[in-house]
Short mmCIF file of C-alpha atoms in Angstrom, two decimals:
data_model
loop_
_atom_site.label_atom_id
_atom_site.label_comp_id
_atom_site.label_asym_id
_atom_site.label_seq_id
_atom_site.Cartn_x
_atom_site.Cartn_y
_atom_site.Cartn_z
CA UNK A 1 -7.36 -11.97 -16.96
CA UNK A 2 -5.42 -9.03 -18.31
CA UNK A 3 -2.55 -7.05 -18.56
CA UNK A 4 -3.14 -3.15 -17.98
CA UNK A 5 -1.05 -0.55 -19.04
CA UNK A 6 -1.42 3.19 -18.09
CA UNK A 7 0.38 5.93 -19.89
CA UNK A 8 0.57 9.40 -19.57
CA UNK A 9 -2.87 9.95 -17.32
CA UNK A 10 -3.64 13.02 -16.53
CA UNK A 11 -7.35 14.30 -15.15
CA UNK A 12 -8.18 17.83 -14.20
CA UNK A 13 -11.58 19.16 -12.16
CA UNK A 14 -12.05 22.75 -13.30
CA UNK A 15 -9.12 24.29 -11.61
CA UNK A 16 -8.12 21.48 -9.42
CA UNK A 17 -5.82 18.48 -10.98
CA UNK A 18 -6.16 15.20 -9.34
CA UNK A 19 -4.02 12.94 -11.33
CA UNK A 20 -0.64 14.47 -13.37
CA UNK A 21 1.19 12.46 -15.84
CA UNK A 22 0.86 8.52 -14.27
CA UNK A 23 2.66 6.33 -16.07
CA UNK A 24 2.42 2.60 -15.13
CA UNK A 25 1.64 -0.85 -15.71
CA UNK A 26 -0.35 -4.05 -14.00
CA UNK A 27 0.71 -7.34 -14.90
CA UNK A 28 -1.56 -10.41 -15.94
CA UNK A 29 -2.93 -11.85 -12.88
CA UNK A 30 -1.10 -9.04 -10.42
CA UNK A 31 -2.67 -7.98 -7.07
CA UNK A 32 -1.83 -4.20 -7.70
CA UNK A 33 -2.57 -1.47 -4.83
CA UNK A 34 -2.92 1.99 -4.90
CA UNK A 35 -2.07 3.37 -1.37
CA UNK A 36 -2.09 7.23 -0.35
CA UNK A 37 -4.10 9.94 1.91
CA UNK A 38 -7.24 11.32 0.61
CA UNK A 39 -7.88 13.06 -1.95
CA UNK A 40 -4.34 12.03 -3.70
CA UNK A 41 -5.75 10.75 -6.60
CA UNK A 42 -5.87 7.14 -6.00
CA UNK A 43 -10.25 6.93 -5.97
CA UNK A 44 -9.57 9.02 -9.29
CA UNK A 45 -7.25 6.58 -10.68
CA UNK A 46 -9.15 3.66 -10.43
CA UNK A 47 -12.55 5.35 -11.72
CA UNK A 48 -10.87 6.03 -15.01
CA UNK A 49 -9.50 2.74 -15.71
CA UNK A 50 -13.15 1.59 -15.06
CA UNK A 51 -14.32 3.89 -16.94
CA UNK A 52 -16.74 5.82 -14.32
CA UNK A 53 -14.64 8.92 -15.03
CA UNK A 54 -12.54 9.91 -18.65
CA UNK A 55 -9.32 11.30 -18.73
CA UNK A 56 -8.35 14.65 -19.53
CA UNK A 57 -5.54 13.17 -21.17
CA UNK A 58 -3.35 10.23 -21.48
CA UNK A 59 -4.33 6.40 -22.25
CA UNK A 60 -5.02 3.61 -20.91
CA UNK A 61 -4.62 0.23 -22.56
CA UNK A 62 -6.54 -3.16 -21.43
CA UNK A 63 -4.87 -6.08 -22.96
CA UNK A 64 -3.02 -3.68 -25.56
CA UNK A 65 -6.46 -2.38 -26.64
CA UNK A 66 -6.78 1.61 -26.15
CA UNK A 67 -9.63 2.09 -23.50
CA UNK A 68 -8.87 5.65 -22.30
CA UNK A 69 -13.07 6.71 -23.68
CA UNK A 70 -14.66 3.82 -23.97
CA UNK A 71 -17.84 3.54 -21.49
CA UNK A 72 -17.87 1.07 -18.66
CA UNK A 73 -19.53 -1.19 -19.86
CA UNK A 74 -17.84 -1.80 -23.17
CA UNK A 75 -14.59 -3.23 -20.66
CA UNK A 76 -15.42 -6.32 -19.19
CA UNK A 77 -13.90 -5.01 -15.81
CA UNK A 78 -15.82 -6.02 -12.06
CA UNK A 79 -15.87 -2.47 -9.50
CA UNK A 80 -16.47 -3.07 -5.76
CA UNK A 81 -17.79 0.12 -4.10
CA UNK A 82 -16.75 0.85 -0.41
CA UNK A 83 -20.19 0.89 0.54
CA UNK A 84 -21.33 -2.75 -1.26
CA UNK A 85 -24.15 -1.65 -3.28
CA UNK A 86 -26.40 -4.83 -2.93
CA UNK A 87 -29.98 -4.98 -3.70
CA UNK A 88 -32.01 -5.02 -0.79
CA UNK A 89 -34.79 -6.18 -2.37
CA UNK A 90 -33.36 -10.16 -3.43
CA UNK A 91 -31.41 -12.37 -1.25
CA UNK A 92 -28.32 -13.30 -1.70
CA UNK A 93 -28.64 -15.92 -4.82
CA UNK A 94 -30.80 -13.13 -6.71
CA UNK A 95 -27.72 -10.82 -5.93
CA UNK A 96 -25.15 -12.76 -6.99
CA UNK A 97 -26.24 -13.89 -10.16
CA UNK A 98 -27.99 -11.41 -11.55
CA UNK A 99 -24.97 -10.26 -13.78
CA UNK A 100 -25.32 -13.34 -15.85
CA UNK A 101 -28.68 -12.79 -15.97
CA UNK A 102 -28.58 -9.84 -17.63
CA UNK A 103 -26.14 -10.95 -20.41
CA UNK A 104 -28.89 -13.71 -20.84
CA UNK A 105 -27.08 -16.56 -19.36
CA UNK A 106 -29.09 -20.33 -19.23
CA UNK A 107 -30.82 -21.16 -15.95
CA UNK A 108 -28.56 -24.33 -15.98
CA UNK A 109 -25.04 -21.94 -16.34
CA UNK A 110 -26.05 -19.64 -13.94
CA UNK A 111 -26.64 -22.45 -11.22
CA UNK A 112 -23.36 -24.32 -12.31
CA UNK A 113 -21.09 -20.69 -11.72
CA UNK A 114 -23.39 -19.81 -8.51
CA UNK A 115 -22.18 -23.40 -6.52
CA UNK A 116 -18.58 -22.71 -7.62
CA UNK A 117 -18.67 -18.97 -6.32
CA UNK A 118 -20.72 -20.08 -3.27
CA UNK A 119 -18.31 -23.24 -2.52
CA UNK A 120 -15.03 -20.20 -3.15
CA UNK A 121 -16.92 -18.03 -0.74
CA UNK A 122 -17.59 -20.68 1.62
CA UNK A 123 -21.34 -19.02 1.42
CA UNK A 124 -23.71 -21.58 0.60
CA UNK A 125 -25.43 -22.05 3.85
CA UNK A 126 -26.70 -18.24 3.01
CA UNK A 127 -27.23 -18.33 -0.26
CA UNK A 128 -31.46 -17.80 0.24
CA UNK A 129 -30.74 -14.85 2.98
CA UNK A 130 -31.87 -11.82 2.55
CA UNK A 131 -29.31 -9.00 2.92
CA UNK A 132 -30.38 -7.11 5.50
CA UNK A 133 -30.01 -9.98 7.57
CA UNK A 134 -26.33 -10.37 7.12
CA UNK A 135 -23.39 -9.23 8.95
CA UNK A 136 -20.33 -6.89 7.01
CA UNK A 137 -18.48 -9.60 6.53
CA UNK A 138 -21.16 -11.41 4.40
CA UNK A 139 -22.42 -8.52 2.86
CA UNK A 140 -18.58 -8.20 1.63
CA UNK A 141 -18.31 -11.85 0.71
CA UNK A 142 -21.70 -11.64 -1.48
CA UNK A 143 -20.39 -7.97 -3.30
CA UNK A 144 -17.64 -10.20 -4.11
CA UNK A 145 -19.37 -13.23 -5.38
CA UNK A 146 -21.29 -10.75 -7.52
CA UNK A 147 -18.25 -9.57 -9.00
CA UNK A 148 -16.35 -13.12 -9.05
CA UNK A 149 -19.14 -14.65 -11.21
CA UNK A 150 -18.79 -12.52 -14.17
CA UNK A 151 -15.32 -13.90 -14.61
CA UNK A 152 -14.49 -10.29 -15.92
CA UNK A 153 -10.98 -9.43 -17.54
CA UNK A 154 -9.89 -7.17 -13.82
CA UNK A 155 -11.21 -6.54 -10.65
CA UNK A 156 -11.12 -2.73 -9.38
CA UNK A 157 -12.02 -2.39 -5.71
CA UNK A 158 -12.30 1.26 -4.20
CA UNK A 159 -11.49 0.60 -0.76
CA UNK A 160 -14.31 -2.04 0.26
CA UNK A 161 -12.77 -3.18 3.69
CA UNK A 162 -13.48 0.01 4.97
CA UNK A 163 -16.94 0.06 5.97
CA UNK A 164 -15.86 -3.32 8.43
CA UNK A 165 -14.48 -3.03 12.41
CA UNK A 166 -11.47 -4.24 12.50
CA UNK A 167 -12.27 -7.50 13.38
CA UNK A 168 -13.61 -7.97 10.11
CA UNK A 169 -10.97 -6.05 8.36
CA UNK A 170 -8.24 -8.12 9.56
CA UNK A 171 -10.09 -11.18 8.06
CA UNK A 172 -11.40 -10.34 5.45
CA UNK A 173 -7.98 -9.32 4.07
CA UNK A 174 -6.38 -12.57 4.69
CA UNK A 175 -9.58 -13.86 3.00
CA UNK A 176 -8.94 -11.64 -0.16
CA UNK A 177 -5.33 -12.57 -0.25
CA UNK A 178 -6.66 -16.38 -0.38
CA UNK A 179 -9.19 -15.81 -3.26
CA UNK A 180 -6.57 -13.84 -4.79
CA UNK A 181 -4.04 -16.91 -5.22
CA UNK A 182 -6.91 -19.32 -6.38
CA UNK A 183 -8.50 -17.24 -8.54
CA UNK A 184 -4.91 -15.34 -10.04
CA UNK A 185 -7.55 -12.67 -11.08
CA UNK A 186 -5.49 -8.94 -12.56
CA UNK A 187 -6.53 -6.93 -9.04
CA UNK A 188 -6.25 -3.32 -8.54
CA UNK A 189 -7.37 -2.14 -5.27
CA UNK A 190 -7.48 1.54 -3.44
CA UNK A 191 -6.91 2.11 -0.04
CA UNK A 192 -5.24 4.63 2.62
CA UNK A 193 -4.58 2.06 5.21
CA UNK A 194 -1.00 0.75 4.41
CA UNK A 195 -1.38 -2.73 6.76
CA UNK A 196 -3.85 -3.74 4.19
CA UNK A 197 -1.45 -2.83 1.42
CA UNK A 198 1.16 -4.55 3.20
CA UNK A 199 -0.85 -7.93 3.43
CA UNK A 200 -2.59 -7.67 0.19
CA UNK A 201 -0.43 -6.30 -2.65
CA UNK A 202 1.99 -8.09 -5.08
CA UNK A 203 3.30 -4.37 -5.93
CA UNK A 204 2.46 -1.11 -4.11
CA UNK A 205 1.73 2.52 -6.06
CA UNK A 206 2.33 5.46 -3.47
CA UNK A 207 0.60 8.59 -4.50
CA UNK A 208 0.63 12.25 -3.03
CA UNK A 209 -1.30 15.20 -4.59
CA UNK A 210 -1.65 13.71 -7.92
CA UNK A 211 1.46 12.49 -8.69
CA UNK A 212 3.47 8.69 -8.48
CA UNK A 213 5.78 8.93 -5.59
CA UNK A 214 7.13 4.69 -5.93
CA UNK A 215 5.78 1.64 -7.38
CA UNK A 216 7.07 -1.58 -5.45
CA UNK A 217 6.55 -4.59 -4.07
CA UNK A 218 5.42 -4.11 -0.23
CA UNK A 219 9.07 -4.62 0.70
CA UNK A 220 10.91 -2.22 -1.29
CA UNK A 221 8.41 -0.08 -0.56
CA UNK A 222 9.52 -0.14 3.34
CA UNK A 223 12.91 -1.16 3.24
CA UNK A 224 13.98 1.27 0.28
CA UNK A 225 11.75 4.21 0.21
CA UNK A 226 12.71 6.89 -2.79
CA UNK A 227 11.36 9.97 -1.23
CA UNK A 228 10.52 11.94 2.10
CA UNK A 229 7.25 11.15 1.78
CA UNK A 230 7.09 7.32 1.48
CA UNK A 231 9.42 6.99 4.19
CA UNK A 232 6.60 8.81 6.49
CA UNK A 233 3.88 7.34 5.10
CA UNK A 234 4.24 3.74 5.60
CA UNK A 235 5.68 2.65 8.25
CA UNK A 236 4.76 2.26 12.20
CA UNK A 237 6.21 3.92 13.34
CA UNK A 238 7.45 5.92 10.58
CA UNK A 239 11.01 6.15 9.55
CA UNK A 240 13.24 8.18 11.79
CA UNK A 241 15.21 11.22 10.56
CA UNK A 242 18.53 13.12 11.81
CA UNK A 243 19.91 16.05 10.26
CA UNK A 244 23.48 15.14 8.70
CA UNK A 245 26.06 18.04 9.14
CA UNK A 246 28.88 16.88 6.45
CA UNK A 247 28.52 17.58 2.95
CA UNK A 248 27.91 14.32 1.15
CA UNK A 249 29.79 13.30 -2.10
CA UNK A 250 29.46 11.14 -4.58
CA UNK A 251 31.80 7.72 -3.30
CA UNK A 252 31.01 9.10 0.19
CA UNK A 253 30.35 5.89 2.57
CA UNK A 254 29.85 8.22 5.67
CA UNK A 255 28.42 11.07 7.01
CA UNK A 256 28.41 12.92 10.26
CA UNK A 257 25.51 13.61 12.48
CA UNK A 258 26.03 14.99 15.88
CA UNK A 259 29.98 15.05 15.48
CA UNK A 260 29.75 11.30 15.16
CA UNK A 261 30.63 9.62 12.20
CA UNK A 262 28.27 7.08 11.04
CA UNK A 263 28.88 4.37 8.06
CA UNK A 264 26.10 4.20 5.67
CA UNK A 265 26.19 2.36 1.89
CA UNK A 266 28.20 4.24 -0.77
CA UNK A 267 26.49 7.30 -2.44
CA UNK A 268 26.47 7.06 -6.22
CA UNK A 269 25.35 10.55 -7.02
CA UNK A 270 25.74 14.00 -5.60
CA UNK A 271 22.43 15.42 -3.45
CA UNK A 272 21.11 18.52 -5.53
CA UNK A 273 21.52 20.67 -1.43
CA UNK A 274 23.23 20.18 1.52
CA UNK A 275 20.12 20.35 3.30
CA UNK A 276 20.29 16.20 4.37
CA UNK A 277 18.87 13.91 6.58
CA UNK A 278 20.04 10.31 7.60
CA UNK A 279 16.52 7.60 7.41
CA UNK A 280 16.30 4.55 8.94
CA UNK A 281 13.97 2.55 10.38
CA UNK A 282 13.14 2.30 14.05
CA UNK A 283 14.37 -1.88 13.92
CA UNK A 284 17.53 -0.77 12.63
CA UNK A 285 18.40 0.80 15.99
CA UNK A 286 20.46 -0.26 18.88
CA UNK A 287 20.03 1.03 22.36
CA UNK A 288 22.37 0.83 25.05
CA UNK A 289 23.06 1.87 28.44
CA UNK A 290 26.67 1.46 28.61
CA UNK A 291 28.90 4.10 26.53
CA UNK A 292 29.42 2.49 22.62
CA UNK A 293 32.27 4.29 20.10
CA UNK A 294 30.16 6.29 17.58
CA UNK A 295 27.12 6.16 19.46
CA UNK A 296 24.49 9.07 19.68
CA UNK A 297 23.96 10.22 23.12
CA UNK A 298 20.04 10.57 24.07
CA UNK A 299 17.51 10.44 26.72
CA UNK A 300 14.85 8.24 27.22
CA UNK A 301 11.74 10.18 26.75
CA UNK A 302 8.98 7.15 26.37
CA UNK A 303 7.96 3.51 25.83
CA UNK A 304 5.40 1.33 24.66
CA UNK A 305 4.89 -2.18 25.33
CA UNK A 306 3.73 -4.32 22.51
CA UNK A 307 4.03 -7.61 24.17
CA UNK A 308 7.06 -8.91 22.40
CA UNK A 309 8.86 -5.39 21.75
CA UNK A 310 8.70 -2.29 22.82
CA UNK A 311 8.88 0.99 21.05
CA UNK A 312 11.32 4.04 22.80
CA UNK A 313 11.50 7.64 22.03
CA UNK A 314 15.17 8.55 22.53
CA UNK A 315 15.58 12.23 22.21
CA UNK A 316 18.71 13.57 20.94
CA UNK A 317 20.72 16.41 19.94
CA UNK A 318 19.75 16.15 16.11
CA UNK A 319 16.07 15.05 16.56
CA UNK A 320 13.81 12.57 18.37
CA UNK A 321 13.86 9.15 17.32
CA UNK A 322 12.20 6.01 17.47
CA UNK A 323 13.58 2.91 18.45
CA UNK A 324 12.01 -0.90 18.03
CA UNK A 325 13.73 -3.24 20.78
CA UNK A 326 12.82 -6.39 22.63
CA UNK A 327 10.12 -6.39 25.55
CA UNK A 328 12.06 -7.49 28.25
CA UNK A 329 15.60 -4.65 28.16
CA UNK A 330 14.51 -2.20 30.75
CA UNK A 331 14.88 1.54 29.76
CA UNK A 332 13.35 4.23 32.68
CA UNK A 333 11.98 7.46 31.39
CA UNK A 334 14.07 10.35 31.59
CA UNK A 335 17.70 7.71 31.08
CA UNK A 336 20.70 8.60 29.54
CA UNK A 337 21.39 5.98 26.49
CA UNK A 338 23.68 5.68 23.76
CA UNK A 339 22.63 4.63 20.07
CA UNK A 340 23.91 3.09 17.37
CA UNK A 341 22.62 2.42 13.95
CA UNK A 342 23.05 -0.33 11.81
CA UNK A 343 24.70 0.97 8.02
CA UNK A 344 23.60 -1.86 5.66
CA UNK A 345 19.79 0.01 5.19
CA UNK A 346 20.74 3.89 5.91
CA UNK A 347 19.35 6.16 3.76
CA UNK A 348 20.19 9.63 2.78
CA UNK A 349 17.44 12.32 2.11
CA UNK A 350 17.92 15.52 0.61
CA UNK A 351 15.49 18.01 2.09
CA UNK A 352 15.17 20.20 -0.71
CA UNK A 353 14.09 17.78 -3.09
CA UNK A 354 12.35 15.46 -0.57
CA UNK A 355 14.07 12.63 -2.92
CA UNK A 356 16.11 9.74 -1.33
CA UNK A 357 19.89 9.96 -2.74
CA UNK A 358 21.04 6.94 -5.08
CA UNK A 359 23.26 4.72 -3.00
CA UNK A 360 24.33 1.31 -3.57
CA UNK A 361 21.52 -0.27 -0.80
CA UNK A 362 18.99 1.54 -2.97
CA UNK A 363 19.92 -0.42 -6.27
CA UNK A 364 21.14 -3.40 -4.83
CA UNK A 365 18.60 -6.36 -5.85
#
């Protein structure tokens, strides 16, 4: 496997720049996902470390040896298209080995790497299908046995869940999570759906128009967003957001939202505007119906059930928020309610620069 280190990437389209500056690296035997909206430069990304598409600028190292223009072929790296790309023509055998048969591989090797792939897979009672006869979920399990068998130095996958139902989806990432930890193959995978990110990645890289927003493993990533952006991107719901009225200082451990003033971890540097907002997550609220000291006063506006917690939207004076509570407290649209948040994972935004504001919860290991 391999260690792959990015530096200074940039790529440009005639007038339109997809990727600007990326700077980052994927460790030996990493599970590494790229996660953003389309056309952020994540499918771009991952097509010039494969070398389907050259950089404009920048390099891009694979095992310490510069790759940034060599061809494809020259990098002993697997790609898995969205959309399979299996031969219809052979079954599922001819498919999967006919890598090694191209770089000339003995009739005896190619059968000994086929029954280990096929026994990974759990595939061999297919093995002499032909693919139009299989489901997504096989199709995606032979794509991968195609890629598997080279035993290639990193796997690149461009979204390949996503031709699936959910059903399938669901499984199939658990599945890819499993072959992930027996195989410990360098993995860098593209997607826009964040639950897969979430259950797949060892470290997450958010982009937006081009550019890194965080790199982190799936839980930094949610509980200690650095901008505007990842906070709303991942996240279901999203983060919640209420405009903060005091000016914020650096040593400040509070702020004031509604009149009300609300702890949050100390601030170590000083927002760049006073344009701020207060994040937190919608399981980091409490809801009650009795009155509470330094509680936000709201009203009930909706719920949904979700079997073992329900989800409210509280409207109040500095925004609507989202709250994440147990199934059975009973909360009637159109109720008065009182909120209070708990300070240990607030977050201060400032607007202007859509950046999250160094505090000690955001450096705190």
């Amino acid at each position: 496997m391999a260690n792959i280190e990015v530096a200074g990437l940039h790529k440009k389209f005639d007038n339109f720049t997809a990727v600007i500056n990326s700077n980052f690296k994927i460790r030996d035997g990493e599970f590494f996902v790229i996660l953003g909206p389309s056309g952020c430069g994540k499918t771009t990304t991952l097509r010039m470390i494969a070398g389907l598409e050259l950089p404009t600028s920048g390099k891009i190292l694979l095992d310490d040896e510069d790759v940034s223009f060599e061809r494809a072929s020259n990098r002993d790296i697997a790609f898995m298209f969205q959309m399979f790309a299996l031969y219809p023509h052979m079954n599922v055998k001819e498919n999967i080995c006919f890598p090694l048969k191209c770089q000339g591989y003995s009739k005896a090797a190619i059968a000994e790497k086929l029954a280990e792939v096929a026994r990974i897979l759990r595939i061999e009672h297919i093995l002499d299908n032909k693919i139009s006869s299989l489901a997504g979920g096989d199709r995606q399990r032979v794509a991968l046995g195609r890629a598997i068998i080279r035993e290639p130095k990193a796997f690149l996958m461009d979204e390949p869940l996503g031709a699936l139902d959910s059903e399938f989806r669901h499984d199939m990432t658990i599945e890819l999570r499993e072959l992930h930890i027996k195989m410990k193959a360098t993995t860098v995978y593209v997607t826009h759906d964040q639950l897969e990110a979430m259950m797949l990645a060892d470290r997450i890289m958010i982009m937006n128009h081009g550019i890194i927003e965080q790199i982190g493993t799936p839980a930094e990533i949610y509980n200690k967003p650095r901008s505007l952006f990842v906070a709303k991107f991942v996240g279901e719901p999203p983060m919640n957001f209420l405009s903060i009225e005091s000016a914020v200082d650096k040593d400040s451990d509070y702020v004031y939202v509604e009149s009300t003033k609300i702890s949050i971890p100390k601030i170590l540097d000083k927002p760049d505007s006073q344009d701020l907002l207060l994040g937190f997550r919608p399981d980091q609220v409490n809801v009650s119906q009795t009155y509470l000291d330094n509680a936000l006063n709201g009203v009930v506006q909706a719920s949904e059930y979700f079997g073992t917690n329900q989800v409210l939207t509280i409207a109040c004076a500095s925004g609507v928020l989202k709250a994440r509570i147990p199934a059975e407290t009973q909360f009637k649209e159109g109720e008065n309610v009182y909120v209070t948040l708990k300070p240990e994972k607030l977050i201060v935004f400032d607007e202007g620069s859509g950046q999250a504001v160094l505090s000690t919860y955001l450096v705190e290991k």
